[in-house]
Short mmCIF file of C-alpha atoms and ligand atoms in Angstrom, two decimals:
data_model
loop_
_atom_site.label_atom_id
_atom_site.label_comp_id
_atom_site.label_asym_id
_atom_site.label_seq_id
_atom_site.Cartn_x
_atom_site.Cartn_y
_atom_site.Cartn_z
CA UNK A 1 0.00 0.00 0.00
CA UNK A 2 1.41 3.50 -0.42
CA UNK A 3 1.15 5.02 2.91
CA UNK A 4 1.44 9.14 2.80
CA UNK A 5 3.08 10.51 5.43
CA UNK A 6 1.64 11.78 8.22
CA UNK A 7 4.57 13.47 9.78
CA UNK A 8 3.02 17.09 10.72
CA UNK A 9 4.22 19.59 12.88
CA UNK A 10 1.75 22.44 14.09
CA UNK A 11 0.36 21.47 10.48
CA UNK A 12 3.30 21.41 8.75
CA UNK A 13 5.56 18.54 7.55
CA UNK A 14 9.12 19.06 9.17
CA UNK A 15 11.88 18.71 6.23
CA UNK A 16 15.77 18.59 6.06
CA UNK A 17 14.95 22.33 4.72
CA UNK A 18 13.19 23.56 8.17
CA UNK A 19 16.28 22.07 10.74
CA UNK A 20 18.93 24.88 10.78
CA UNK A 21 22.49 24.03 10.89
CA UNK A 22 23.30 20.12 11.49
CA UNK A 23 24.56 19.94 8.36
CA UNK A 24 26.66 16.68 8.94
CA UNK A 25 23.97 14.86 10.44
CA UNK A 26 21.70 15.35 8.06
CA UNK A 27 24.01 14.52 5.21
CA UNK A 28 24.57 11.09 7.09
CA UNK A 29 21.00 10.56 7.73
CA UNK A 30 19.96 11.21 4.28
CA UNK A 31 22.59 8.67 2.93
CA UNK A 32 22.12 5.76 5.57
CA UNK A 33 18.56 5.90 6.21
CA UNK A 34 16.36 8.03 4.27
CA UNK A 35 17.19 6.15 1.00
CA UNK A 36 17.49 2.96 2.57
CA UNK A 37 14.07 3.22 3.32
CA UNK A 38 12.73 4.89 0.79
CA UNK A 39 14.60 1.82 -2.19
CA UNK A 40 15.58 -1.21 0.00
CA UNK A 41 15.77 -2.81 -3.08
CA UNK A 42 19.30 -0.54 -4.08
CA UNK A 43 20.52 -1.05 -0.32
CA UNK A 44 20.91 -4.68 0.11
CA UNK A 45 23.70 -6.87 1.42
CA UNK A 46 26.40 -4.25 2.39
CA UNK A 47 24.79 -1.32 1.45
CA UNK A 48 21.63 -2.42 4.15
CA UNK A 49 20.17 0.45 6.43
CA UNK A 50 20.78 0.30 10.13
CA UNK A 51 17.80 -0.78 12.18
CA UNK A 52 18.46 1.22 15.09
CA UNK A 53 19.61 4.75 15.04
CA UNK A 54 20.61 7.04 18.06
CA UNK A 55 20.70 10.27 18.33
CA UNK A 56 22.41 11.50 21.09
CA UNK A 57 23.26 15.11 22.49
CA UNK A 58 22.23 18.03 24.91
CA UNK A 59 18.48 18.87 25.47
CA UNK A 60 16.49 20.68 22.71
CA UNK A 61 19.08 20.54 19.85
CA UNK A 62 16.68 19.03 17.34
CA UNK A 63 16.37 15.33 17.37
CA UNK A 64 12.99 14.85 17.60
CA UNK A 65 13.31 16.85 14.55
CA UNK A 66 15.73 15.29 12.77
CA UNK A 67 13.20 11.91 13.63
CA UNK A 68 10.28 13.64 11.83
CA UNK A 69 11.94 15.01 8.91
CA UNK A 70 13.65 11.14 8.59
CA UNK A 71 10.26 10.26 8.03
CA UNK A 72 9.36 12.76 5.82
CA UNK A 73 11.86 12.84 3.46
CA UNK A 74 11.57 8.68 3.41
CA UNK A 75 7.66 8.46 2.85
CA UNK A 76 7.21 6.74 5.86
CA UNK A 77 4.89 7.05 8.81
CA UNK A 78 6.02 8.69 12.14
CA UNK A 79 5.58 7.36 15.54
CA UNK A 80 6.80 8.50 18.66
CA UNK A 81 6.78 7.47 22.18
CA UNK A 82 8.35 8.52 25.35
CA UNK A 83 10.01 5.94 27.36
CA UNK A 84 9.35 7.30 30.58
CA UNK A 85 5.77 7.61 30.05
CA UNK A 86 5.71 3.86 29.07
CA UNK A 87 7.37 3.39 32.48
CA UNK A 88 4.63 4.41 34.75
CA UNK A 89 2.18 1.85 33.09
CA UNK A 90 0.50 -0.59 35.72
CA UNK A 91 2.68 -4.19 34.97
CA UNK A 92 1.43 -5.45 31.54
CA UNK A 93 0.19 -2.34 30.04
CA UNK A 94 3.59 -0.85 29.31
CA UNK A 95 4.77 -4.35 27.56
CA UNK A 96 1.52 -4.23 25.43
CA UNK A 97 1.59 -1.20 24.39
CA UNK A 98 5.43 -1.49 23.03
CA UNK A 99 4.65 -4.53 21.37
CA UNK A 100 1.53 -3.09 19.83
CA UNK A 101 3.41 0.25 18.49
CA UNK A 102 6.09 -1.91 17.03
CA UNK A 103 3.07 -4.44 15.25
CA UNK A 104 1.22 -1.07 13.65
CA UNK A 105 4.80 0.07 13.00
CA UNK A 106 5.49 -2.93 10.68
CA UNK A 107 1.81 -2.79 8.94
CA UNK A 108 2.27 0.44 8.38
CA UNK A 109 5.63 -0.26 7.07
CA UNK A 110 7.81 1.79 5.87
CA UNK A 111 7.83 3.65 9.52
CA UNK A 112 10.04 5.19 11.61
CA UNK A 113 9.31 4.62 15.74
CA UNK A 114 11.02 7.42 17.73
CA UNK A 115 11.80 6.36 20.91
CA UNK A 116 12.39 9.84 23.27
CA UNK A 117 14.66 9.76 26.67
CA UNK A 118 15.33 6.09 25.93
CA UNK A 119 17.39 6.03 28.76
CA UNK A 120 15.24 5.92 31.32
CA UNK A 121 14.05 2.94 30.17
CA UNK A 122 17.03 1.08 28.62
CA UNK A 123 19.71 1.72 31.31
CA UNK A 124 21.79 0.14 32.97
CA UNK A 125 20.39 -2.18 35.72
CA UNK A 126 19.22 -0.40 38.61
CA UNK A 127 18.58 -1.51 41.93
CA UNK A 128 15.73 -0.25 42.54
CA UNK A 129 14.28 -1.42 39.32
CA UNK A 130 10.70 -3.10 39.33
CA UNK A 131 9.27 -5.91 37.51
CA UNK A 132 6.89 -3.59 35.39
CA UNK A 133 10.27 -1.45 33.70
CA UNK A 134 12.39 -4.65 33.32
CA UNK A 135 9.80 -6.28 31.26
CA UNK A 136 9.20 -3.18 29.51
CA UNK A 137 12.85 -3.02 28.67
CA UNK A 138 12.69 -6.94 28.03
CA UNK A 139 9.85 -6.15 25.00
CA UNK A 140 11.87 -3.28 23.56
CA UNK A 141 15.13 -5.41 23.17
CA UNK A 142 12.82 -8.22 21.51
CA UNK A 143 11.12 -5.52 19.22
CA UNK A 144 14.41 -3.80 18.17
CA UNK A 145 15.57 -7.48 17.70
CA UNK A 146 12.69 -7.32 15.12
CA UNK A 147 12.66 -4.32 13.07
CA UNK A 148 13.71 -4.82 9.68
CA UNK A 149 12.71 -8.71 9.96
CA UNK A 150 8.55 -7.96 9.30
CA UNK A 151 9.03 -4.65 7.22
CA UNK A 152 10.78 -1.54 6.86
CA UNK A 153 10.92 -0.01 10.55
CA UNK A 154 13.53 2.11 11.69
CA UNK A 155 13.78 2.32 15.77
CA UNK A 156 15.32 5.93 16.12
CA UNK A 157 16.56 6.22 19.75
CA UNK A 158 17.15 9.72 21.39
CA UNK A 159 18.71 10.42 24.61
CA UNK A 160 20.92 13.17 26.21
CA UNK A 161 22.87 10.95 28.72
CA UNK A 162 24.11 7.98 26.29
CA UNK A 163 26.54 6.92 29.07
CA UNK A 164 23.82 5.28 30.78
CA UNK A 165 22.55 3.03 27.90
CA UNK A 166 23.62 -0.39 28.90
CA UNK A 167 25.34 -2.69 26.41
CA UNK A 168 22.31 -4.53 25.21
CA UNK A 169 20.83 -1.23 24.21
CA UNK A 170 23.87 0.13 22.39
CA UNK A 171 24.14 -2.79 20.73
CA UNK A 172 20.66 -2.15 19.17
CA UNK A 173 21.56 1.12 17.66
CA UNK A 174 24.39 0.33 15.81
CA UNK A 175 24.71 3.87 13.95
CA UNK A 176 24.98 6.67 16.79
CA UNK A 177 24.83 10.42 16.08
CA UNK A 178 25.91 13.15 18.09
CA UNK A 179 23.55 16.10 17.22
CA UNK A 180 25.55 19.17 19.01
CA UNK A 181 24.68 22.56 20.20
CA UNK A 182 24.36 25.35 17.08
CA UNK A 183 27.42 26.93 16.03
CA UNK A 184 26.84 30.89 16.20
CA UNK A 185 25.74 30.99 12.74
CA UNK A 186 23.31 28.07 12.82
CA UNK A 187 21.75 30.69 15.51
CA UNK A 188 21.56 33.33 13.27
CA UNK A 189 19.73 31.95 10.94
CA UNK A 190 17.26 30.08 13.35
CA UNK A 191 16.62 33.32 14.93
CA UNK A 192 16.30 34.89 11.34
CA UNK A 193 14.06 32.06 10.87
CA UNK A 194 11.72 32.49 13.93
CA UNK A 195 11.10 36.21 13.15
CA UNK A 196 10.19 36.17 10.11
CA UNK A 197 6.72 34.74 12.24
CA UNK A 198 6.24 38.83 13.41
CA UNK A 199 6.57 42.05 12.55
CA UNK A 200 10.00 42.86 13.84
CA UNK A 201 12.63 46.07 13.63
CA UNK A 202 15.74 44.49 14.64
CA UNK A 203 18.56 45.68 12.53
CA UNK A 204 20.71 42.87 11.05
CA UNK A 205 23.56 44.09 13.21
CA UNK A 206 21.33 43.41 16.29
CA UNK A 207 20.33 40.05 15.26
CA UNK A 208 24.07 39.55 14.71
CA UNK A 209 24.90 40.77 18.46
CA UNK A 210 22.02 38.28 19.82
CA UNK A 211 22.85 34.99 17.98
CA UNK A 212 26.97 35.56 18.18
CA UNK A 213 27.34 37.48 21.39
CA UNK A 214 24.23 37.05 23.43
CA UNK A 215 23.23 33.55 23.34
CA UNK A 216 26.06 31.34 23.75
CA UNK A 217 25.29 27.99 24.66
CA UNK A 218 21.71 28.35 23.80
CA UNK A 219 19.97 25.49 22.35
CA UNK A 220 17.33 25.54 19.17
CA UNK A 221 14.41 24.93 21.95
CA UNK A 222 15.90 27.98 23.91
CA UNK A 223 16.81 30.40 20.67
CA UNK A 224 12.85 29.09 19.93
CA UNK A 225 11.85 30.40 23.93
CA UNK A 226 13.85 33.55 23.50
CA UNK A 227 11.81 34.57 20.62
CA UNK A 228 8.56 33.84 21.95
CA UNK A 229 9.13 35.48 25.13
CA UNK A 230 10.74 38.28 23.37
CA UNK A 231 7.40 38.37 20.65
CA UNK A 232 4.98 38.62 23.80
CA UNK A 233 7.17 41.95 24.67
CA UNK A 234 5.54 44.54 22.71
CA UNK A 235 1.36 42.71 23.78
CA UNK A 236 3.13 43.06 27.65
CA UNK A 237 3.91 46.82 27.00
CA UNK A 238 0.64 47.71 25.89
CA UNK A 239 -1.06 46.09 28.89
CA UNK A 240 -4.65 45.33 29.32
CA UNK A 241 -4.59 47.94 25.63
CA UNK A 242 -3.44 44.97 23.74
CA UNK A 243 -7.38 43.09 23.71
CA UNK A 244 -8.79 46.62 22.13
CA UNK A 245 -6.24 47.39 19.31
CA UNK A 246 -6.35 45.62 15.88
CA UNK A 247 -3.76 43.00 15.26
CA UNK A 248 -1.86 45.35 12.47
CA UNK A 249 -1.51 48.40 15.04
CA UNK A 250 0.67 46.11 17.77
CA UNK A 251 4.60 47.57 17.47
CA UNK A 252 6.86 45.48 16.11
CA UNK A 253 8.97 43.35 18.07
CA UNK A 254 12.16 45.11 19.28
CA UNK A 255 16.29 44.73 20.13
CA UNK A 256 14.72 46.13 23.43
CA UNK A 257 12.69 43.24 23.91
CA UNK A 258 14.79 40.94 23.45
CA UNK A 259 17.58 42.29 26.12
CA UNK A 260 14.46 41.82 28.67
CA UNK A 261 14.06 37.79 27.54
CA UNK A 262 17.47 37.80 27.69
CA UNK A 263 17.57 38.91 31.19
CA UNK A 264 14.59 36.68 32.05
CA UNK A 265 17.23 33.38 30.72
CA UNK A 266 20.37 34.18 31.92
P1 ATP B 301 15.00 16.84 23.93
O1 ATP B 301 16.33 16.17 24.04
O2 ATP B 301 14.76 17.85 25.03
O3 ATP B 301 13.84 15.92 23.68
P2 ATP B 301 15.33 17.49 21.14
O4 ATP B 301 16.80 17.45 20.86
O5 ATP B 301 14.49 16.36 20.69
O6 ATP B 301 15.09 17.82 22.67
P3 ATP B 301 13.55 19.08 19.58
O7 ATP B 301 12.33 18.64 20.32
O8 ATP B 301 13.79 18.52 18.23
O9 ATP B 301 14.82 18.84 20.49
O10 ATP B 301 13.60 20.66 19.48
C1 ATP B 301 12.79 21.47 20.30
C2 ATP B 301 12.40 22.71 19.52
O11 ATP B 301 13.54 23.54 19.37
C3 ATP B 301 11.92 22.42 18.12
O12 ATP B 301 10.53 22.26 18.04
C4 ATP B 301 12.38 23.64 17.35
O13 ATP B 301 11.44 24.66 17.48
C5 ATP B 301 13.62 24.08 18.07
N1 ATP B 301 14.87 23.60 17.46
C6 ATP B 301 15.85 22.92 18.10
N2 ATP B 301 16.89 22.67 17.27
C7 ATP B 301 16.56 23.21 16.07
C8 ATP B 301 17.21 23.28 14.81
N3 ATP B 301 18.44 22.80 14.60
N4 ATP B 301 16.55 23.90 13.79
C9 ATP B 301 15.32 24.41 13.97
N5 ATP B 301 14.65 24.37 15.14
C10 ATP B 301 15.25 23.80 16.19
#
């Protein structure tokens, strides 16, 4: 059957095109798992896609987008858990439903199954771990064991502390990418990105000063909080005003505004 995708993103399918920066990854990506899936008759023997992919790296630096615009760009269907919500399942329920998402993974072949914080749930042995999370982790290992064996489903594991993957889990995700922090520039043209959603008047010299000065260290997720705190700076000036003026007549958003989000962050 030919499945469309169904990878959307506030209504709008995330591409290679819409991650900024990460240019690396998604070179690799593209190569050794996007066509894979998308002609697994060209990549056979050798040339065979990985089953398991991790993506590993600090907090909010784009790997759930990376998952969805895998997806995408292959034709296949999305589907994402998080681990940790898997883990507070009553004993049974969690097991189910991983085998269940892995079954409508493979009918709905070719998928990919994002698998968030994955270390919570496939770390190391614990000692306080219960019977629910070990047989949780138990059905994972047997699913990953699976994927590629009853269709075209790529596991895509994400996690910011790979350290505490044990060995049966790493073993499982035999291609691992780093996905880093944005250079200054990969900031830039986020943040150019992200306000072109408002009327702004920053000079390019300010935008300059906030993505290679003023946010160091900042991740996508907190270049994306910036802005939206910074955006809601010209509806806070106005006050209760804002709810009576027409949407055209609120001032644009401001190198001001942004030095008081800034403030708020640091
Ligand atoms: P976590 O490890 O916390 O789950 P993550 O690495 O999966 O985070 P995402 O959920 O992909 O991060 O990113 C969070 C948000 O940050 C995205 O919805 C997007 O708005 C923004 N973002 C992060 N990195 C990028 C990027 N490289 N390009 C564009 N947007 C980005």
């Amino acid at each position: 059957n030919k499945i469309e995708s169904e990878i959307i993103d506030d209504g709008v399918p995330i591409t290679f095109d819409d991650i900024a920066g990460l240019r690396d990854a998604k070179q690799t990506v593209m190569e050794l798992v996007c066509w894979p899936l998308k002609r697994p008759d060209l990549f056979t023997g050798l040339r065979r896609g990985p089953n398991g992919l991790l993506l590993f790296g600090p907090p909010g630096t784009g790997k759930t987008l990376i998952g969805k615009a895998i997806a995408y760009e292959s034709g296949a269907t999305f589907f994402s858990i998080s681990a940790s919500s898997l883990t507070s399942k009553w004993i049974g329920e969690g097991e189910k439903l991983v085998r269940t998402l892995f079954a409508v993974a493979a009918y709905r072949e070719p998928s990919v199954v994002f698998l968030d914080e994955i270390d919570s749930l496939l770390t190391q042995r614990k000692a306080d771990e219960n019977e629910a999370s070990r047989r949780i982790k138990t059905e994972f290992l047997v699913q990953l064991d699976g994927t590629g064996t009853k269709g075209r489903v790529l596991a895509i594991g994400a996690t910011n502390r790979p350290s505490e993957l044990d060995d049966a889990a790493r073993r499982r995700f035999v291609k691992r990418l780093y996905i880093p922090l944005p250079e200054p520039e990969d900031r830039e043209i986020l943040l150019r990105t992200l306000l072109k959603k408002n009327k702004h008047r920053l000079s390019d010299k300010e935008i300059a000063k906030i993505s290679k000065d003023k946010t160091n260290g900042f991740s996508g997720a907190d270049l994306k909080a910036l802005c939206t705190d910074a955006a809601l700076g010209p509806i806070r000036q106005l006050g209760m005003r804002a709810l009576e003026i027409a949407a055209e007549d609120v001032p644009p958003i401001s190198y001001v505004h942004f030095k008081h989000a800034l403030k708020g962050m640091n």
